[in-house]
PDB file of N, CA and C in Angstrom:
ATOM      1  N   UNK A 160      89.791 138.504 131.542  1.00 54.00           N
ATOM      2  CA  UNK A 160      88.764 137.511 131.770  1.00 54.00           C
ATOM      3  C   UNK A 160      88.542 137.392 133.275  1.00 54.00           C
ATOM      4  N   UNK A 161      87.011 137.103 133.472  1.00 63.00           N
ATOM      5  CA  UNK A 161      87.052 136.742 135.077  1.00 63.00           C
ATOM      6  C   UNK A 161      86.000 135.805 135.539  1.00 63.00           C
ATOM      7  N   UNK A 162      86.311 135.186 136.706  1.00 68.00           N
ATOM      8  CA  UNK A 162      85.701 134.584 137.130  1.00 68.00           C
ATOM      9  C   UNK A 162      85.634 133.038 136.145  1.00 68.00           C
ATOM     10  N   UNK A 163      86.614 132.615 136.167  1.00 70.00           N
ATOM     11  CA  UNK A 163      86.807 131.254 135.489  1.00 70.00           C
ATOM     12  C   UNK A 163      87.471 130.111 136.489  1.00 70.00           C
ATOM     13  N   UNK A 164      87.121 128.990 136.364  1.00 67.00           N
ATOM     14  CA  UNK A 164      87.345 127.911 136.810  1.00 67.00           C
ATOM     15  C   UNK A 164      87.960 126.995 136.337  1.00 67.00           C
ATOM     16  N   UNK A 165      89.060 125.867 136.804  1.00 70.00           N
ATOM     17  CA  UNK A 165      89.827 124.974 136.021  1.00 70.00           C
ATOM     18  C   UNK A 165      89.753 123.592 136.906  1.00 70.00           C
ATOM     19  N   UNK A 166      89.403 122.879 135.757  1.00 72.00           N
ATOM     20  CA  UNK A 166      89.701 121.345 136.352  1.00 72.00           C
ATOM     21  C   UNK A 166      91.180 120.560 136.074  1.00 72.00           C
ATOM     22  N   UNK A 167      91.892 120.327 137.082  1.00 69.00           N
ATOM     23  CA  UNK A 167      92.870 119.639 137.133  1.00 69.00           C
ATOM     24  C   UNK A 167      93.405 118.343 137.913  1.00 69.00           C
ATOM     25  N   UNK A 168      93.038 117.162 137.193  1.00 75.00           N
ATOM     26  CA  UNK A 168      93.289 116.124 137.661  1.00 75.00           C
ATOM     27  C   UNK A 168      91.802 115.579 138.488  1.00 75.00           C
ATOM     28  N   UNK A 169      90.757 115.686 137.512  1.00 77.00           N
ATOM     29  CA  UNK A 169      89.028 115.831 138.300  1.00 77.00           C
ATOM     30  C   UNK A 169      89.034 116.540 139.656  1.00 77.00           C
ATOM     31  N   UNK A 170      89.819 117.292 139.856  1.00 80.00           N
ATOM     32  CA  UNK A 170      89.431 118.316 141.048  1.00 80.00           C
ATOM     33  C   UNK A 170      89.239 119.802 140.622  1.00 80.00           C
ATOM     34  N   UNK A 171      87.959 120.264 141.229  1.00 80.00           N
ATOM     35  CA  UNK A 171      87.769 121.971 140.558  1.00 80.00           C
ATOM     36  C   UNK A 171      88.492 123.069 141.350  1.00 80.00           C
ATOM     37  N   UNK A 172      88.845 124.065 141.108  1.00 78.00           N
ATOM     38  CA  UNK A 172      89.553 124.792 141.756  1.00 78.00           C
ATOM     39  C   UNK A 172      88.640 125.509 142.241  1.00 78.00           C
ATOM     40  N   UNK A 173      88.885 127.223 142.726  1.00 77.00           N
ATOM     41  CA  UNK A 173      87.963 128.318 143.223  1.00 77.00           C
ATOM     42  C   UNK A 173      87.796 128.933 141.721  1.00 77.00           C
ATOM     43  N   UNK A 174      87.045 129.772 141.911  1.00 76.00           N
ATOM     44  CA  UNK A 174      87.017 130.874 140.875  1.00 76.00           C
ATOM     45  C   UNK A 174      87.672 132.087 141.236  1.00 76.00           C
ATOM     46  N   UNK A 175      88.162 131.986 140.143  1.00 71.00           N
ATOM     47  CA  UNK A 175      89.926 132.796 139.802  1.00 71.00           C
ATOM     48  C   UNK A 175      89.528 133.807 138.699  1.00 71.00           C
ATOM     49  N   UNK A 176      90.028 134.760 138.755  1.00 73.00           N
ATOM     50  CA  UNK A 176      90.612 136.120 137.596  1.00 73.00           C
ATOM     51  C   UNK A 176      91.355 135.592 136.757  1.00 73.00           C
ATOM     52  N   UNK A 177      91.791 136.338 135.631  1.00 68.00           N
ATOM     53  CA  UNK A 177      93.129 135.602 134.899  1.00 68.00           C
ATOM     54  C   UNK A 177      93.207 136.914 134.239  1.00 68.00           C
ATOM     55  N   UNK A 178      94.367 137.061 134.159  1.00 68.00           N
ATOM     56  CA  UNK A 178      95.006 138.568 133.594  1.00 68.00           C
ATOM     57  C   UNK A 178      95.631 138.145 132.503  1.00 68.00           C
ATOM     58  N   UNK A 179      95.651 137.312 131.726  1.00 66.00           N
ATOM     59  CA  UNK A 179      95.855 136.894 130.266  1.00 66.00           C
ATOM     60  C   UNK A 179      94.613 136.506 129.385  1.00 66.00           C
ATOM     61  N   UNK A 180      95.149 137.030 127.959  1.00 68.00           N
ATOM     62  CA  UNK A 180      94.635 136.201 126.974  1.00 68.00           C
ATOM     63  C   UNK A 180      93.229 137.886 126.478  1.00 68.00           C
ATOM     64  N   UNK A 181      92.968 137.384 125.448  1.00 70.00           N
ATOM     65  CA  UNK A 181      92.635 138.181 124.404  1.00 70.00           C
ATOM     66  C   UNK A 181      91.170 138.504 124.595  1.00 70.00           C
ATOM     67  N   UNK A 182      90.454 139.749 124.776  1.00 71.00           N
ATOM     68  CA  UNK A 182      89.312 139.818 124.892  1.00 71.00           C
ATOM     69  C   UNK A 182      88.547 139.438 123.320  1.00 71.00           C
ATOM     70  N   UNK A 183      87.121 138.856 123.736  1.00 72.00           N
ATOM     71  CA  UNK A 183      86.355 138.213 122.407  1.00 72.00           C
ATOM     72  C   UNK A 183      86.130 139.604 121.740  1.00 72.00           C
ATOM     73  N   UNK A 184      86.307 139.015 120.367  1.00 76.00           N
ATOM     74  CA  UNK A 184      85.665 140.272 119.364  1.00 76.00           C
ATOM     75  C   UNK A 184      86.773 141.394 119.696  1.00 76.00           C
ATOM     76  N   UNK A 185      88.114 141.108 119.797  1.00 78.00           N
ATOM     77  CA  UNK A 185      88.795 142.293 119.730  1.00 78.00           C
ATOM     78  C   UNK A 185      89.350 142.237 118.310  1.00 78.00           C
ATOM     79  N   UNK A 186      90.023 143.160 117.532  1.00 81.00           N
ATOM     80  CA  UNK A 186      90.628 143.417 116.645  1.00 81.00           C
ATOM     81  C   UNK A 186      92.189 142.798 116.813  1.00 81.00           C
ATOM     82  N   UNK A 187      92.275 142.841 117.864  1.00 80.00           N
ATOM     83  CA  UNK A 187      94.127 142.470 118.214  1.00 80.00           C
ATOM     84  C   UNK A 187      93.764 140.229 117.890  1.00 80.00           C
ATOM     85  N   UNK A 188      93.172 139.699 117.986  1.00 76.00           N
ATOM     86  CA  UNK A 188      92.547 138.190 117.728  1.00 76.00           C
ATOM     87  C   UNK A 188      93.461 137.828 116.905  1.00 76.00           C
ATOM     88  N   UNK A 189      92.583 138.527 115.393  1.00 77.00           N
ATOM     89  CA  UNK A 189      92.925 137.933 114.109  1.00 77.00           C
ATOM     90  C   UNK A 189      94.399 138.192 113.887  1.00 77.00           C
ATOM     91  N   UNK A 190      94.783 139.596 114.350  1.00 80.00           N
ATOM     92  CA  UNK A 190      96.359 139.679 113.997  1.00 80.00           C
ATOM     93  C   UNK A 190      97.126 138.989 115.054  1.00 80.00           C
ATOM     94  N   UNK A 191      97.134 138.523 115.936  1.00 75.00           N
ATOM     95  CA  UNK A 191      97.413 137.499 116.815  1.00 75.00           C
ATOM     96  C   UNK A 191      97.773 135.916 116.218  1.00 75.00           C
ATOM     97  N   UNK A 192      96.320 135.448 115.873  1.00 73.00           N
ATOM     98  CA  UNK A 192      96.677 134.195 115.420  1.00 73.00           C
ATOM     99  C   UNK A 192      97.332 134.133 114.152  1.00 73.00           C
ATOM    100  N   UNK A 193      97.637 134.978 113.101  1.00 76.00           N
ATOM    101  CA  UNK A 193      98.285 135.545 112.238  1.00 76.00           C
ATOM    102  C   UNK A 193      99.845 135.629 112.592  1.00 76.00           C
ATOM    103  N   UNK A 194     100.076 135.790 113.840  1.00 73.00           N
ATOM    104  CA  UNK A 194     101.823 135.841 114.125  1.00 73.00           C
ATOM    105  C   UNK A 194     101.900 134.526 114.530  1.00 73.00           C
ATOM    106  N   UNK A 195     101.113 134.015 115.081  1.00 70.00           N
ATOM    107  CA  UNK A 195     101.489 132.936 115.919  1.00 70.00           C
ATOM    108  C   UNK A 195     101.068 131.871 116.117  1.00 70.00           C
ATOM    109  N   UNK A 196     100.110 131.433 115.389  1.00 70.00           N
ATOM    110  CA  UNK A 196      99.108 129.681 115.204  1.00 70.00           C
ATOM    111  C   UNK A 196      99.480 129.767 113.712  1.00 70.00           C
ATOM    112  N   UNK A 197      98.995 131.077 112.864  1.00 70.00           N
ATOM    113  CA  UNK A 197      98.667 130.334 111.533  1.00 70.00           C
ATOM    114  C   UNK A 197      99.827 129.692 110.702  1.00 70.00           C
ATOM    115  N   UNK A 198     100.927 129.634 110.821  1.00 71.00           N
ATOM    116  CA  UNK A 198     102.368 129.189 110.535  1.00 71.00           C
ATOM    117  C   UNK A 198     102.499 127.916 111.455  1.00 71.00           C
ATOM    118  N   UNK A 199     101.735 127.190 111.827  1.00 75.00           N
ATOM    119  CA  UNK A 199     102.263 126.426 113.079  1.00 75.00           C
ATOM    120  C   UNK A 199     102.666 124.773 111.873  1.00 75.00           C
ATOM    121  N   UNK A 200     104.100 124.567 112.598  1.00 72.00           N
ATOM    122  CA  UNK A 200     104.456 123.467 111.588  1.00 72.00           C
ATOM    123  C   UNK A 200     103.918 122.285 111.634  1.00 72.00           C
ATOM    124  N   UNK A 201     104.157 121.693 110.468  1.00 74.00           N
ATOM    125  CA  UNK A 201     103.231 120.344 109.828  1.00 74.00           C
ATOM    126  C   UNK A 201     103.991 119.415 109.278  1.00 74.00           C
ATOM    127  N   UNK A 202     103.857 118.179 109.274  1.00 76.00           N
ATOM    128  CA  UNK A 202     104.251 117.030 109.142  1.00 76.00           C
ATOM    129  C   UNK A 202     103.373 116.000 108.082  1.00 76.00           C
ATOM    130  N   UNK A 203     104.314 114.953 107.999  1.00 82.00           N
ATOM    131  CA  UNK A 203     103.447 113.925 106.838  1.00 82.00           C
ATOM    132  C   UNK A 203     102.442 113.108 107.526  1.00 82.00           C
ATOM    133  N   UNK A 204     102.988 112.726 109.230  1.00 81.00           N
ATOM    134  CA  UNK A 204     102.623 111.921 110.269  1.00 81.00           C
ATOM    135  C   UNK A 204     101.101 112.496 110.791  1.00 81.00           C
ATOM    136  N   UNK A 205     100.852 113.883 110.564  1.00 86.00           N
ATOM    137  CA  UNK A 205      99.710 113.936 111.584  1.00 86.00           C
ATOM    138  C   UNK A 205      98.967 115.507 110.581  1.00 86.00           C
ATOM    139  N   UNK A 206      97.887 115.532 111.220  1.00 84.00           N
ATOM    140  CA  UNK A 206      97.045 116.650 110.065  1.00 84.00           C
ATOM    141  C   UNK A 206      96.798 117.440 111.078  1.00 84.00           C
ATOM    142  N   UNK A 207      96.519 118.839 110.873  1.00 83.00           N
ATOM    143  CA  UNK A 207      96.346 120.003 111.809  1.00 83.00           C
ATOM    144  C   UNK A 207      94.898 120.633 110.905  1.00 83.00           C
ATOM    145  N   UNK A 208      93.988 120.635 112.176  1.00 82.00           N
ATOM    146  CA  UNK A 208      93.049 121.412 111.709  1.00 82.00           C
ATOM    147  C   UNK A 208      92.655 122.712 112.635  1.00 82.00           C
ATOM    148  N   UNK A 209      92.162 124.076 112.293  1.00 79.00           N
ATOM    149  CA  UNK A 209      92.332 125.237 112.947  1.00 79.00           C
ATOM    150  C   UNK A 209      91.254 125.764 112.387  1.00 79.00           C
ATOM    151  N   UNK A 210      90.298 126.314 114.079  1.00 76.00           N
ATOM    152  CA  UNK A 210      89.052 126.800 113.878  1.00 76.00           C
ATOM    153  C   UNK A 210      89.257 128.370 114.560  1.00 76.00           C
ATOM    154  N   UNK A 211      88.897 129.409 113.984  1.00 67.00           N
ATOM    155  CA  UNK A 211      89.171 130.520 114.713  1.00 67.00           C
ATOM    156  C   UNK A 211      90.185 130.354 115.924  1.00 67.00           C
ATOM    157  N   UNK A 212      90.037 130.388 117.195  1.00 65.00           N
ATOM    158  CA  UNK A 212      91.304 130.440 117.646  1.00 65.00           C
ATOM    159  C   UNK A 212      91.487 128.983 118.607  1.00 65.00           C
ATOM    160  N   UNK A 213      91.171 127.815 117.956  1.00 74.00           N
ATOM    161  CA  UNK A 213      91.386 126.819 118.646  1.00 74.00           C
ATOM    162  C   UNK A 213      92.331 125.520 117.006  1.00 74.00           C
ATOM    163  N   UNK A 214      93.245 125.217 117.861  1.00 78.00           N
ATOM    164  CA  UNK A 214      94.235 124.179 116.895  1.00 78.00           C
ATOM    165  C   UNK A 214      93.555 122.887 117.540  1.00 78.00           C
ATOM    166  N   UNK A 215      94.233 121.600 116.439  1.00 83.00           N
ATOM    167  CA  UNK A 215      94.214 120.567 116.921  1.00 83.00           C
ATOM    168  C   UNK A 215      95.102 119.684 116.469  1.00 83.00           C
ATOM    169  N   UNK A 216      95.435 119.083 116.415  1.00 85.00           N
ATOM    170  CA  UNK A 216      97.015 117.607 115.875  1.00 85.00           C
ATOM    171  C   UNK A 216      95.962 116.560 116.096  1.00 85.00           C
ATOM    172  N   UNK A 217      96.026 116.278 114.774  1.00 87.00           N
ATOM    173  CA  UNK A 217      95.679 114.440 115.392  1.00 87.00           C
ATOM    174  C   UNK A 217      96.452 113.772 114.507  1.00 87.00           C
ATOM    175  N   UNK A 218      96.488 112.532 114.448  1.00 89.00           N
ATOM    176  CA  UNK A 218      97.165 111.580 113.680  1.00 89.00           C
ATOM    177  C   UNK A 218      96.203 110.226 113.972  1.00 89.00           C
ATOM    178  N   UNK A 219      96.512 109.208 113.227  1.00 88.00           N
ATOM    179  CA  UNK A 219      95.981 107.724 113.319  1.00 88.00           C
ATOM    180  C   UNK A 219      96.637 106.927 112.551  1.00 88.00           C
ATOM    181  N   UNK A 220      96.768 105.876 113.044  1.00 90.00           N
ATOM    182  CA  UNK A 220      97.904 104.451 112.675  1.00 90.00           C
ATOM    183  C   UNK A 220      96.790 103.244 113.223  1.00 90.00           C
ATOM    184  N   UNK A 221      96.874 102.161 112.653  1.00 93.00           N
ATOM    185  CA  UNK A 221      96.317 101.128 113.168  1.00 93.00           C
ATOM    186  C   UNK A 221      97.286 100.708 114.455  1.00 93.00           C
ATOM    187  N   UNK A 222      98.303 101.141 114.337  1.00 92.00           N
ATOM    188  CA  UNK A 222      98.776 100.565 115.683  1.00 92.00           C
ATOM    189  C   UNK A 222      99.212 101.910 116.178  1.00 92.00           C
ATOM    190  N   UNK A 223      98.504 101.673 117.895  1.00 92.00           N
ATOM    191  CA  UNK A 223      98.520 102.675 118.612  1.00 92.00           C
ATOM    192  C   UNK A 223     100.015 103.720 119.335  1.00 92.00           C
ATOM    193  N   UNK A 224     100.748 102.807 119.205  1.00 93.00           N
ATOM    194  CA  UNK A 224     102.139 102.832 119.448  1.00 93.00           C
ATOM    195  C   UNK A 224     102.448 103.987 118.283  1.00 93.00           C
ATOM    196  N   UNK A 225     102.527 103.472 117.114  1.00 92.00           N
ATOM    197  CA  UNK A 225     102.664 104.494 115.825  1.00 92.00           C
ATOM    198  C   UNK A 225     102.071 105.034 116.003  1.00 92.00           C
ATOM    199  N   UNK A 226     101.272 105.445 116.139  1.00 91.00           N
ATOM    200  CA  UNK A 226     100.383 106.779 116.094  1.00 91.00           C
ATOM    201  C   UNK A 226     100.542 107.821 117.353  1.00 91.00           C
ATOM    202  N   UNK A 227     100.812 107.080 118.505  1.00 91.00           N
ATOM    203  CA  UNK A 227     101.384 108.237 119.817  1.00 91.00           C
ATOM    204  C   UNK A 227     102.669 108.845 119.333  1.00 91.00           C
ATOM    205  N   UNK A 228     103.436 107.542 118.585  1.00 92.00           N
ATOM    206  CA  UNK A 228     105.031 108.477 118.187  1.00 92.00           C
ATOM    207  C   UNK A 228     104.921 109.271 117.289  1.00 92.00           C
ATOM    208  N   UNK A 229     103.603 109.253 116.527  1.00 90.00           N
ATOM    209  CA  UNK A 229     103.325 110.202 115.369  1.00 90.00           C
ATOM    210  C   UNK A 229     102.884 111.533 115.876  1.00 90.00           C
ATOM    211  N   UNK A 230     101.873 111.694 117.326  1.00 89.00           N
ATOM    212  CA  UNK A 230     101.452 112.704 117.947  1.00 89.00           C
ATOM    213  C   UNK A 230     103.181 113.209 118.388  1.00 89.00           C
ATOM    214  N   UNK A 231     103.449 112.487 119.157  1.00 90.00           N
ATOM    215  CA  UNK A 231     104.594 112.925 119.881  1.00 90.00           C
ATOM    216  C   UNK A 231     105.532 114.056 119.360  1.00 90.00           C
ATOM    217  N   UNK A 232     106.077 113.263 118.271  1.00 89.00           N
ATOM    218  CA  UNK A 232     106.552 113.639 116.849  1.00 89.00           C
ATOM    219  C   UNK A 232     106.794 115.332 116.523  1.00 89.00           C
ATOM    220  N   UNK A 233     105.219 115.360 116.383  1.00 87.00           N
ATOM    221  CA  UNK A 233     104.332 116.712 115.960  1.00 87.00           C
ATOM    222  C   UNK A 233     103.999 117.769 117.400  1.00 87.00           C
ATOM    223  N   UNK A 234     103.932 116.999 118.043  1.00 86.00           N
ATOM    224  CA  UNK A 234     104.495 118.101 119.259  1.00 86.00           C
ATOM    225  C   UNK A 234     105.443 118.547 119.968  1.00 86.00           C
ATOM    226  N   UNK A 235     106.554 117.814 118.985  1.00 86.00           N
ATOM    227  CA  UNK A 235     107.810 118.030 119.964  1.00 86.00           C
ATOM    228  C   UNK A 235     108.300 119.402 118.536  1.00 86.00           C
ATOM    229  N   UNK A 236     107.283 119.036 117.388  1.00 83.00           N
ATOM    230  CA  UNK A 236     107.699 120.584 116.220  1.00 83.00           C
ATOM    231  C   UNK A 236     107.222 121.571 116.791  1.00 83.00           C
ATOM    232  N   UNK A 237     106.131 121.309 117.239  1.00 80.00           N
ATOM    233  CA  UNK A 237     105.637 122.508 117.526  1.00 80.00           C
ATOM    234  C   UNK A 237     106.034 123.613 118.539  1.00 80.00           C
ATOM    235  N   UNK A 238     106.775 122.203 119.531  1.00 79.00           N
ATOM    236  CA  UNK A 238     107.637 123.174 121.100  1.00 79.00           C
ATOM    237  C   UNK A 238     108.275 123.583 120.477  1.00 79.00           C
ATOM    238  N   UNK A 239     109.224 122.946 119.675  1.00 79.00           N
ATOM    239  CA  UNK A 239     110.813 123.667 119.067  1.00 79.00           C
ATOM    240  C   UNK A 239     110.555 125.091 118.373  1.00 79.00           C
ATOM    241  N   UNK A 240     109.647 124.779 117.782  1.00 75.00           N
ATOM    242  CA  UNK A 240     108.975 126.281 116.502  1.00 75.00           C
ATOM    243  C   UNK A 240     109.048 127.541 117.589  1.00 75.00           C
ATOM    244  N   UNK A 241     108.067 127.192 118.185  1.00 70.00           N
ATOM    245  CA  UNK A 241     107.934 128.233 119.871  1.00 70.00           C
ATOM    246  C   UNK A 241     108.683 128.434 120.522  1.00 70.00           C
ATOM    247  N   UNK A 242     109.904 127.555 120.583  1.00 71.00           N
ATOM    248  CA  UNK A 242     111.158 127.945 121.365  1.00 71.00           C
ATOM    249  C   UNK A 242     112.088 128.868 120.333  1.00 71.00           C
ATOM    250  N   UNK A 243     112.121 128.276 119.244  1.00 71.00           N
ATOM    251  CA  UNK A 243     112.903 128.680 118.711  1.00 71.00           C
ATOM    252  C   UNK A 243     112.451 130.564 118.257  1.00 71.00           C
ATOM    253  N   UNK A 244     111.161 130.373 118.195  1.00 65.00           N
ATOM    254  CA  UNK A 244     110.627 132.247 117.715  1.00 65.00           C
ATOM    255  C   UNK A 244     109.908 132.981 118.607  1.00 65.00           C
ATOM    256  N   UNK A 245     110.333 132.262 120.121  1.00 64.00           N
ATOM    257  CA  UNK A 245     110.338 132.981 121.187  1.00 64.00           C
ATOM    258  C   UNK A 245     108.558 133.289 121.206  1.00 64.00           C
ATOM    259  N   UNK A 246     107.611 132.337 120.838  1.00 57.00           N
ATOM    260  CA  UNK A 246     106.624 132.507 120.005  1.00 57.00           C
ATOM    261  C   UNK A 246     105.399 131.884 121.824  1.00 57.00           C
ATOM    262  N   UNK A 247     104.617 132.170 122.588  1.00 56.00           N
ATOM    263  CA  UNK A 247     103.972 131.397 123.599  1.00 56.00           C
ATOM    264  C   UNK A 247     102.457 130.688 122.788  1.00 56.00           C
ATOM    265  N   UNK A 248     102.668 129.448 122.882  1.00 55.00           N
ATOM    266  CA  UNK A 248     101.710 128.677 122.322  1.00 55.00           C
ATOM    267  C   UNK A 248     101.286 127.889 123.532  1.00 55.00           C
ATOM    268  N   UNK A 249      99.997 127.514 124.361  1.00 56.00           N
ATOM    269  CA  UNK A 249      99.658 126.660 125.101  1.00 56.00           C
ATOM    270  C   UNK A 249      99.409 125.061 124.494  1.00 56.00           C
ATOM    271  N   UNK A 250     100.027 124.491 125.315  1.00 52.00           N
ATOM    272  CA  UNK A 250     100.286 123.000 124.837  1.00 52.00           C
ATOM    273  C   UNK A 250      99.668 122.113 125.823  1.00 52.00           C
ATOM    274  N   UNK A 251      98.330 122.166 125.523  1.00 49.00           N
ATOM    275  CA  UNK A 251      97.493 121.243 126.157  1.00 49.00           C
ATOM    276  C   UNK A 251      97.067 119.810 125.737  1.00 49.00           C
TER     277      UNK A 251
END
């Protein structure tokens, strides 16, 4: 990929190269997210929905407190899963 830009913390950076990550419309994609999103673990606390190659976690509680420990929860499975199968998932 090239020539991409990142905002961090409302400040823009330069435009940067990046020598990772999967060219569009390659064949290597689907068997990709196949090793490594489509297994991604799940809980009673929060629902996972997955669009081609973008995940999401959400959860909801009337009280906001419950519901961050419910996110929390579900992302602390998801590090472990990745740690544990040596697996690189970005955790944004």
């Amino acid at each position: 990929m090239t020539e991409r830009l990142f905002i961090h913390e409302e400040v823009l950076t330069d435009w940067k190269n990046i020598s990772a990550g999967v060219p569009q419309e390659s064949v290597l994609g689907p068997i990709l997210y196949l090793l490594y999103i489509a297994d991604i673990p799940t809980n009673n606390c929060s629902m996972t929905a997955m669009l081609t190659d973008d995940t999401a976690i959400m959860t909801t509680n009337e009280d906001q407190q419950t519901a961050t420990d419910w996110f929390q929860r579900s992302m602390n499975n998801v590090s472990n899963c990745r740690l544990k199968r040596r697996r690189p998932y970005d955790l944004i």
